[in-house]
Every structure is written in C-alpha cells, then in structure tokens.
PDB file of C-alpha atoms and ligand atoms in Angstrom:
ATOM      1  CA  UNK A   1    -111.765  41.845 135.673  1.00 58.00           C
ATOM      2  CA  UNK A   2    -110.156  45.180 136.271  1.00 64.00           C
ATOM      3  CA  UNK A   3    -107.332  44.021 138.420  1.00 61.00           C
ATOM      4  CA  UNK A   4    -107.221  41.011 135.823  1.00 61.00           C
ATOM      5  CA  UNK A   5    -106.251  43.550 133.041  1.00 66.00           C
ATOM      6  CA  UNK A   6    -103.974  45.653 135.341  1.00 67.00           C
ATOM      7  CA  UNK A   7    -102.146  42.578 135.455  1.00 65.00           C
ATOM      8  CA  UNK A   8    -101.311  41.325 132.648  1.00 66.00           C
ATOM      9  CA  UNK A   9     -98.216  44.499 131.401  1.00 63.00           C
ATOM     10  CA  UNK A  10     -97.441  43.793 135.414  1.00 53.00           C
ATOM     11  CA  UNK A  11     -96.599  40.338 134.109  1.00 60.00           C
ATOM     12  CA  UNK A  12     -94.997  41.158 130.692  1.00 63.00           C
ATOM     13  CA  UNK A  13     -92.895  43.217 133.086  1.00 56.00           C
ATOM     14  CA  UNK A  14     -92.191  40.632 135.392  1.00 55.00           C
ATOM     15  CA  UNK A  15     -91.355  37.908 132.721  1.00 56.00           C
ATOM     16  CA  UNK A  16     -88.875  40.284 130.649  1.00 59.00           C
ATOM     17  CA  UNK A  17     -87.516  41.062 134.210  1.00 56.00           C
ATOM     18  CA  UNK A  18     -86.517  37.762 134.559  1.00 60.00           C
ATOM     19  CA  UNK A  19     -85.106  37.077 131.048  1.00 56.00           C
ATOM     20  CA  UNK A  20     -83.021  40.443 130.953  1.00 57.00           C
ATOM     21  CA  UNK A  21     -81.387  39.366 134.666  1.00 57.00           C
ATOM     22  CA  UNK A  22     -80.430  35.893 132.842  1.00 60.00           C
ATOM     23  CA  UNK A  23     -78.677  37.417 130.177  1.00 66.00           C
ATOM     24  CA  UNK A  24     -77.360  39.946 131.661  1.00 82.00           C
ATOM     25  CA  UNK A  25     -73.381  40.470 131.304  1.00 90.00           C
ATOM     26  CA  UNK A  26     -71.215  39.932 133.919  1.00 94.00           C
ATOM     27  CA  UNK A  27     -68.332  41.018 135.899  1.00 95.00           C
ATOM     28  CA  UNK A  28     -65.184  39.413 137.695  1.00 96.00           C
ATOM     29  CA  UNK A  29     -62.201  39.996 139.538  1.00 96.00           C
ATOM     30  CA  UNK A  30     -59.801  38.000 138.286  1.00 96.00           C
ATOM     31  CA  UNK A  31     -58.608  35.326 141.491  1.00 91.00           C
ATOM     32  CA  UNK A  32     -61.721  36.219 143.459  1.00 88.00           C
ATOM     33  CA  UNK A  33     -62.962  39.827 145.321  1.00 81.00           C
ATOM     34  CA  UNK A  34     -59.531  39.280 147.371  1.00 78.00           C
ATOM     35  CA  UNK A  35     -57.229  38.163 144.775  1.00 80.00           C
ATOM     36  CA  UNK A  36     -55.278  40.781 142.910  1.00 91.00           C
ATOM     37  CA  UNK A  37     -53.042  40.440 139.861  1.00 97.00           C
ATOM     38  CA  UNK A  38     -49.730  39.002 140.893  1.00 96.00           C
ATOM     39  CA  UNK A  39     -47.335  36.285 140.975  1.00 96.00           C
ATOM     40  CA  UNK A  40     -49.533  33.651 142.771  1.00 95.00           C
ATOM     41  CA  UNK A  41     -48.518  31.435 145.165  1.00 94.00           C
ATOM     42  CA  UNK A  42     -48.952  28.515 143.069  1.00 92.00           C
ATOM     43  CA  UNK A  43     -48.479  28.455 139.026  1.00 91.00           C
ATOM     44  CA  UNK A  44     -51.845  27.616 137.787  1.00 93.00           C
ATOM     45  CA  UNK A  45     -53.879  29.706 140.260  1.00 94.00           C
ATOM     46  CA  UNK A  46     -55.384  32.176 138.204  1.00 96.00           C
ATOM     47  CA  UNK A  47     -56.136  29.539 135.376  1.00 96.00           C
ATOM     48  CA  UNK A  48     -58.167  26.916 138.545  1.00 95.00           C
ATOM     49  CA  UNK A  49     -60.029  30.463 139.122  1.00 95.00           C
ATOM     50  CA  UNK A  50     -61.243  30.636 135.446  1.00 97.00           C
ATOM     51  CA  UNK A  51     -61.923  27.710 134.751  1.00 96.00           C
ATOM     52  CA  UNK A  52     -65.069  27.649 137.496  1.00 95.00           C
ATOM     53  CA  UNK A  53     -66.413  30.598 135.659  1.00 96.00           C
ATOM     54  CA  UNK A  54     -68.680  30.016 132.482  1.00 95.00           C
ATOM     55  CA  UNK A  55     -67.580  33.177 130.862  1.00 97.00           C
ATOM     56  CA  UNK A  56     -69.901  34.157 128.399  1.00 96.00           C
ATOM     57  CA  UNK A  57     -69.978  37.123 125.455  1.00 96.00           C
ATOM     58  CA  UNK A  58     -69.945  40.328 126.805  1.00 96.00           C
ATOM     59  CA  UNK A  59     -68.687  39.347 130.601  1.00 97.00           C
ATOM     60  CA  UNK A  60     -65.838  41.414 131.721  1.00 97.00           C
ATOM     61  CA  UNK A  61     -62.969  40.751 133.478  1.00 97.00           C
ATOM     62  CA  UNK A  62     -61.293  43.158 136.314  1.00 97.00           C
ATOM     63  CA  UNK A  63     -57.850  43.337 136.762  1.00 97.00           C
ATOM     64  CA  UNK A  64     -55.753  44.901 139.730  1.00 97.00           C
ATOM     65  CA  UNK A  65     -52.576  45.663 140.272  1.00 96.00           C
ATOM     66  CA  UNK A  66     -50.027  48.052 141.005  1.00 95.00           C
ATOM     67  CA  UNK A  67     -49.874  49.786 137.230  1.00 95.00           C
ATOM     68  CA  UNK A  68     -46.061  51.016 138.544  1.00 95.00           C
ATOM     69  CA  UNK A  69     -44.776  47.907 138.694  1.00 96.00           C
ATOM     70  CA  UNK A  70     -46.606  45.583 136.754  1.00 97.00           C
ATOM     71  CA  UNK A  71     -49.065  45.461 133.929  1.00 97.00           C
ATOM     72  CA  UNK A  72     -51.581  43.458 131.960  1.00 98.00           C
ATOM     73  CA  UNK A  73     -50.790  42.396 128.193  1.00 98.00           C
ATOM     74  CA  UNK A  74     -53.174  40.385 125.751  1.00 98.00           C
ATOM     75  CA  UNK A  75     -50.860  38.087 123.733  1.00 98.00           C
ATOM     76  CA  UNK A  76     -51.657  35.431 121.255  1.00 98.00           C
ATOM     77  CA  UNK A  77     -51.570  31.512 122.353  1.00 98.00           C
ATOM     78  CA  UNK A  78     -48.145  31.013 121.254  1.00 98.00           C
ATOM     79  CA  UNK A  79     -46.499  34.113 123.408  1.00 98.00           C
ATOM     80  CA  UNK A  80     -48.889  32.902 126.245  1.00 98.00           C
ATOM     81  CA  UNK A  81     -47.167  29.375 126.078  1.00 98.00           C
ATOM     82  CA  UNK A  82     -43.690  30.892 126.160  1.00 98.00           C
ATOM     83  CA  UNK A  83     -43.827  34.146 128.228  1.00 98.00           C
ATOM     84  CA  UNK A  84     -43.061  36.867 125.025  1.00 98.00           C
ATOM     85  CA  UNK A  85     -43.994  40.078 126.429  1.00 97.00           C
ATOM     86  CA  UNK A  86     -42.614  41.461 123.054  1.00 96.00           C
ATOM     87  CA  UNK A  87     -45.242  41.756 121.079  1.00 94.00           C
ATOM     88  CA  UNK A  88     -48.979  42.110 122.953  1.00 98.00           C
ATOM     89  CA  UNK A  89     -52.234  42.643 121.168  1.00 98.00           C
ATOM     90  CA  UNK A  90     -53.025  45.062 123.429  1.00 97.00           C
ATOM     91  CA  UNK A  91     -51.198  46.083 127.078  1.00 97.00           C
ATOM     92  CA  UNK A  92     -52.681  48.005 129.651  1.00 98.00           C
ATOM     93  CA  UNK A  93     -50.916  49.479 133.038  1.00 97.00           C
ATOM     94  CA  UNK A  94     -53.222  52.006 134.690  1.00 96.00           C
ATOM     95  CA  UNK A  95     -53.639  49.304 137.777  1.00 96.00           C
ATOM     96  CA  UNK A  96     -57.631  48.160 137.287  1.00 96.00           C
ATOM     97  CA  UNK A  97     -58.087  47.212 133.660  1.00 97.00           C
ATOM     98  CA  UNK A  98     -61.465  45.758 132.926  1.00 97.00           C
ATOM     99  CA  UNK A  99     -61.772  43.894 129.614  1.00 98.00           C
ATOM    100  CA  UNK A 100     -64.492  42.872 127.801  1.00 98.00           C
ATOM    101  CA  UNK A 101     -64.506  39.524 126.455  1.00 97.00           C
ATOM    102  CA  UNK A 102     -66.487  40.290 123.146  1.00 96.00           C
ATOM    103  CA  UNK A 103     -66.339  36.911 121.353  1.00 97.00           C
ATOM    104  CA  UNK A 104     -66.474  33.663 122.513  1.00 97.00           C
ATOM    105  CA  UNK A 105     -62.896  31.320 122.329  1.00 97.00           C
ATOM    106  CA  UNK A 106     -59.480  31.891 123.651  1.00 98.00           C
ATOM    107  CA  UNK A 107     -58.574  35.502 125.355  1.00 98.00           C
ATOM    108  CA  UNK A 108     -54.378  34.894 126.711  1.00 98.00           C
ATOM    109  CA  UNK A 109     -53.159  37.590 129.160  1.00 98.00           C
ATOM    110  CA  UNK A 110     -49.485  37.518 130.983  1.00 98.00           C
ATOM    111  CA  UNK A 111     -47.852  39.949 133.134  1.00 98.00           C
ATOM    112  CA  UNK A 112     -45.633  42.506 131.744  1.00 97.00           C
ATOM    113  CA  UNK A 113     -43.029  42.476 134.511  1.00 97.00           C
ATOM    114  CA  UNK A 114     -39.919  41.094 134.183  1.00 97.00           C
ATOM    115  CA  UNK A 115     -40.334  36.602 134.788  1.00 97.00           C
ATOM    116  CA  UNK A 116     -44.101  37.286 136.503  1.00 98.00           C
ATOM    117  CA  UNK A 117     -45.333  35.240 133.577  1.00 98.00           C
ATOM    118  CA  UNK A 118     -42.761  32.364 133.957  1.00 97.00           C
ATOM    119  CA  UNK A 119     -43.634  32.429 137.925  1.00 97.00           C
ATOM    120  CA  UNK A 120     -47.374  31.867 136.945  1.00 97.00           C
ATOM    121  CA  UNK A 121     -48.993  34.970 136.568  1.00 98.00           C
ATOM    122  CA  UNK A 122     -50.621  34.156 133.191  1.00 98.00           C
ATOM    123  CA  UNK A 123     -54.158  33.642 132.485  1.00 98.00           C
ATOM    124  CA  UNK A 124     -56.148  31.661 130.270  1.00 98.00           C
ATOM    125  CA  UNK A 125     -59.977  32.646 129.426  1.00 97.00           C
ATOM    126  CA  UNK A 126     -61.823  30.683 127.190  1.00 97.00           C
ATOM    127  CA  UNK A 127     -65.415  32.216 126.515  1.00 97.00           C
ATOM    128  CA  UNK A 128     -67.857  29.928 125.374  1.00 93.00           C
ATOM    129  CA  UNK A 129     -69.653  30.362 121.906  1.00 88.00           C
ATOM    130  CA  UNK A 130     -73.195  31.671 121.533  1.00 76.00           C
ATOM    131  CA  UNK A 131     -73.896  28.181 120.326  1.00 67.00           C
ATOM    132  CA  UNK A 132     -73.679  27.154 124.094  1.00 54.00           C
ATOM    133  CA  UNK A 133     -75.928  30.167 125.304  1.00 48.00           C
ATOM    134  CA  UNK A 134     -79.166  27.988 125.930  1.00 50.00           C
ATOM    135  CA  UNK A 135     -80.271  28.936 129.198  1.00 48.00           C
ATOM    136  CA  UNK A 136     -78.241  31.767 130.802  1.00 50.00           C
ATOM    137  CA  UNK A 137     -75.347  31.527 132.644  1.00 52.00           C
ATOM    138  CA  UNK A 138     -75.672  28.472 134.892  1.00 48.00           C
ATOM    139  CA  UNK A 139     -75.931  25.427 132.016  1.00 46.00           C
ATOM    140  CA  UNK A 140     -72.996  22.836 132.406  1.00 48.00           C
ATOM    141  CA  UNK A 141     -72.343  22.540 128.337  1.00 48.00           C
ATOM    142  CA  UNK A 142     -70.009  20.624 127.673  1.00 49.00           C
ATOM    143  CA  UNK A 143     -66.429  21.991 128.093  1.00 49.00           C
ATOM    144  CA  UNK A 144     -63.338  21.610 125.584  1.00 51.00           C
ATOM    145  CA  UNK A 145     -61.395  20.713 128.714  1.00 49.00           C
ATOM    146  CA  UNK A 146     -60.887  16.901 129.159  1.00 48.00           C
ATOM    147  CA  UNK A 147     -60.546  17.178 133.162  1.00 47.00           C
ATOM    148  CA  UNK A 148     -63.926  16.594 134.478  1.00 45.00           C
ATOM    149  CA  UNK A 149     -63.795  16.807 137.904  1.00 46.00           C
ATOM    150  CA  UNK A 150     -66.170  14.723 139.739  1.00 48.00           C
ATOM    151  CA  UNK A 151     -64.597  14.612 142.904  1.00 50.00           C
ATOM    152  CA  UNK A 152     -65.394  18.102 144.143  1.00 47.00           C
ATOM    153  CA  UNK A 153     -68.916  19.521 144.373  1.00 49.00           C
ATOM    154  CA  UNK A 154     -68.944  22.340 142.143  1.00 48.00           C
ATOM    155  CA  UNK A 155     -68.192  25.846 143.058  1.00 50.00           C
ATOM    156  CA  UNK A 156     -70.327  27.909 143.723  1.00 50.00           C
ATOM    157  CA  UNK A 157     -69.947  30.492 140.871  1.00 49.00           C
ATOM    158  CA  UNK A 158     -70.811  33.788 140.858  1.00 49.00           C
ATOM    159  CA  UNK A 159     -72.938  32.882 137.571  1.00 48.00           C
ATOM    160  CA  UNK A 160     -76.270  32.195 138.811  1.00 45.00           C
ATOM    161  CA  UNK A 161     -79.078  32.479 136.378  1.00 44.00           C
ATOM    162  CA  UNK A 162     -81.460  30.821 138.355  1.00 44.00           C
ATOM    163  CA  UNK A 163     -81.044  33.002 141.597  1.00 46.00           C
ATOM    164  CA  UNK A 164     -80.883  36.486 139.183  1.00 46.00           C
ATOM    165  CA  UNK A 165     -84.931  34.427 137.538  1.00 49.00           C
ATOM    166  CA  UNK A 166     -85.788  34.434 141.262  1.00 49.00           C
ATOM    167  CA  UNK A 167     -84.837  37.691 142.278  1.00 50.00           C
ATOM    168  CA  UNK A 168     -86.452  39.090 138.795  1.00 51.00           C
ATOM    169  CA  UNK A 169     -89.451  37.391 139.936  1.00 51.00           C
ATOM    170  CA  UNK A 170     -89.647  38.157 143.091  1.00 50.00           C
ATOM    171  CA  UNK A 171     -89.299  41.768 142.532  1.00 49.00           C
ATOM    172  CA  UNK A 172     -92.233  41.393 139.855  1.00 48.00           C
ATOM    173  CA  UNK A 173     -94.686  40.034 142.460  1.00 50.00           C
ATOM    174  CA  UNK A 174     -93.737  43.288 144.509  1.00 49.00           C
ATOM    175  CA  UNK A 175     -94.205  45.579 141.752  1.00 48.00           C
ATOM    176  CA  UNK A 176     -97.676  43.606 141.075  1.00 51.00           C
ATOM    177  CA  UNK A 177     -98.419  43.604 144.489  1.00 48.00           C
ATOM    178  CA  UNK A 178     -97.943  46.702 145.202  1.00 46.00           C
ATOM    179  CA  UNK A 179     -99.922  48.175 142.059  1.00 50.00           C
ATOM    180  CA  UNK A 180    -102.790  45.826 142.672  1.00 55.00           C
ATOM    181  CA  UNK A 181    -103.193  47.704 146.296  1.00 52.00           C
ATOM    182  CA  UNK A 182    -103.301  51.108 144.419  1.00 50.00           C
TER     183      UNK A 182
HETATM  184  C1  NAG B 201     -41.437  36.890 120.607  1.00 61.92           C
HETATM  185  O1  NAG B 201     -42.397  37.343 119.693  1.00 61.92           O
HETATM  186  C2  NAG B 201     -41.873  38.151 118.659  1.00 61.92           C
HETATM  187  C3  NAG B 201     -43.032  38.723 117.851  1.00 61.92           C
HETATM  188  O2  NAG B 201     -44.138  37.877 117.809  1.00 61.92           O
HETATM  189  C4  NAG B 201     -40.914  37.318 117.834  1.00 61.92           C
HETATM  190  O3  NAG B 201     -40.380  38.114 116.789  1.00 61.92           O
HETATM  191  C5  NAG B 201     -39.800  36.818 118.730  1.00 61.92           C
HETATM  192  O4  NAG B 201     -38.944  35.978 118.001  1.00 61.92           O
HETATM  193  C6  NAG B 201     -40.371  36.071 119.915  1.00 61.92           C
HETATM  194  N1  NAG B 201     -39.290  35.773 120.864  1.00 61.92           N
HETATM  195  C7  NAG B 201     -39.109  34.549 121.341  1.00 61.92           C
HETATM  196  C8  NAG B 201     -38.007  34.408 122.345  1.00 61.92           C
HETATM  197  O5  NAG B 201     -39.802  33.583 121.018  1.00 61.92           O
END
C-alpha cells in the first residue's frame, strides 16, 4: 500500500513528463543540420524544406550564414513575391539568427544580398494556428497547400510527438523504478 502511494506523484510526474515533451517548442536549421543560408542549388529548395515541417507557435528557426556577405530580412508577402529588399520588417546580419515564430500564419524572409532572392534564396514559413494544435506536433491537419503529395512516404520530420511521449515515459518508469527500489 506504501509503494502504492509512493507511486502515484511518481505518476503525476511521469504523465506531465510526457505532455510538457509534446508541447514543447522546437528548433530548426533552416535546409537541414547541413544546409546553410544561401543561394540553393535549385529555386524552391528552402521552401520543399519547410513545407515537411509542421511549424507550430513558439518553434524557432536557425539561420546561418556568412553575416559579411549576406543577411536575413523579414519582408511582407508582397516584397517576398518580388525580391524588395527595401523595406524589411526586421533584418538581421550577425551570421546565425534564430527567430521565433510567435503567431501562427505567414512569416516571408529573403536574402539581403544583391539578386540572392531572385536566385531562390527566399523562404516561406507558414505556422499553423493554435486551432490546429490537437495533439502535439505530429497531427497531419489539414494544410492550406493544395499539393498533397501521395506519392512519397512522408519525411521523416524532426517533429515527433509520439517518440518525445515515449521517451517522457520511459524516463518516468526509471524515475519510478528507481524510487520504488529506495
Ligand atoms: C519596394 O518597396 C518599397 C516600400 O515598401 C516601395 O516603396 C517600392 O516602390 C518597392 N519597389 C519595387 C521595385 O516594387
């Protein structure tokens, strides 16, 4: 009955464990771990990257580059459409900008060198509303997109509520394990 008792905060820990790890905000490098910030090698690379990612409130997004010769600015949808580097929301150059996506819709960044934007180094993120936040990270809601793709298997994206539950868990039957021994 003891060990019963002993059990059951052991428990509450284990179970807000594993909803904390499903909400839990996240972090990419824009093009993949390898990829940095540049013209890419085809037009519409960095926008196939994002649009595997279910970018949520609060995820952040890592940026780098070489801040002497290129930069990062925010624009609006209509100077992301037509390259204007004239007038950014924001601009960063310090060479690993992280930004945090703090409301859900459209974020537009394009580089700040001179044609990178026109050669394809622009970037759409759209970040989905907390409407669509039923379940962490890994729910397919339905997407504002009209390509479905149902060709390829999907990616497997670094957003993975389920395996963060498991690991939550896990780690919980440790902690309970352990503490039932004592
Ligand atoms: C670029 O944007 C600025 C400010 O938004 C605007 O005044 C200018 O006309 C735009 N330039 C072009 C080429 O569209």
């Amino acid at each position: 009955m003891a060990l019963l008792k002993s059990l059951v905060p052991c428990l509450a820990i284990v179970i807000f464990l594993s909803i904390s790890s499903l909400s839990e905000a996240k972090e990419f490098v824009v093009g993949g771990k390898k990829k940095s910030w540049e013209v890419p090698s085809s037009p519409d690379e960095f926008n196939k990257w994002a649009e595997k990612i279910r970018f949520q409130i609060d995820d952040s997004i890592v940026l780098k580059y070489d801040g002497k010769s290129d930069s990062v600015l925010q624009v609006s949808e209509e100077s992301y459409k037509t390259c204007n580097k004239s007038n950014p929301i924001k601009s960063y150059n310090d060479g690993n900008t992280k930004i945090t996506l703090d409301r859900s819709g459209p974020f537009y960044f394009i580089s700040g060198a001179e044609d990178h934007c026109q050669k394809g180094q622009k970037l759409e993120i759209v970040v989905l509303s907390a409407n669509h936040h039923s379940g962490g990270h890994s729910p397919a809601a339905p997407s504002p997109s009209p390509v479905v793709n149902h060709h390829h298997a999907p990616a497997p994206a670094p957003h993975n509520g389920g395996s963060g539950l498991k690991a939550g868990f896990l780690g919980g039957v440790a902690v309970v394990g352990i503490l039932a021994l004592v």
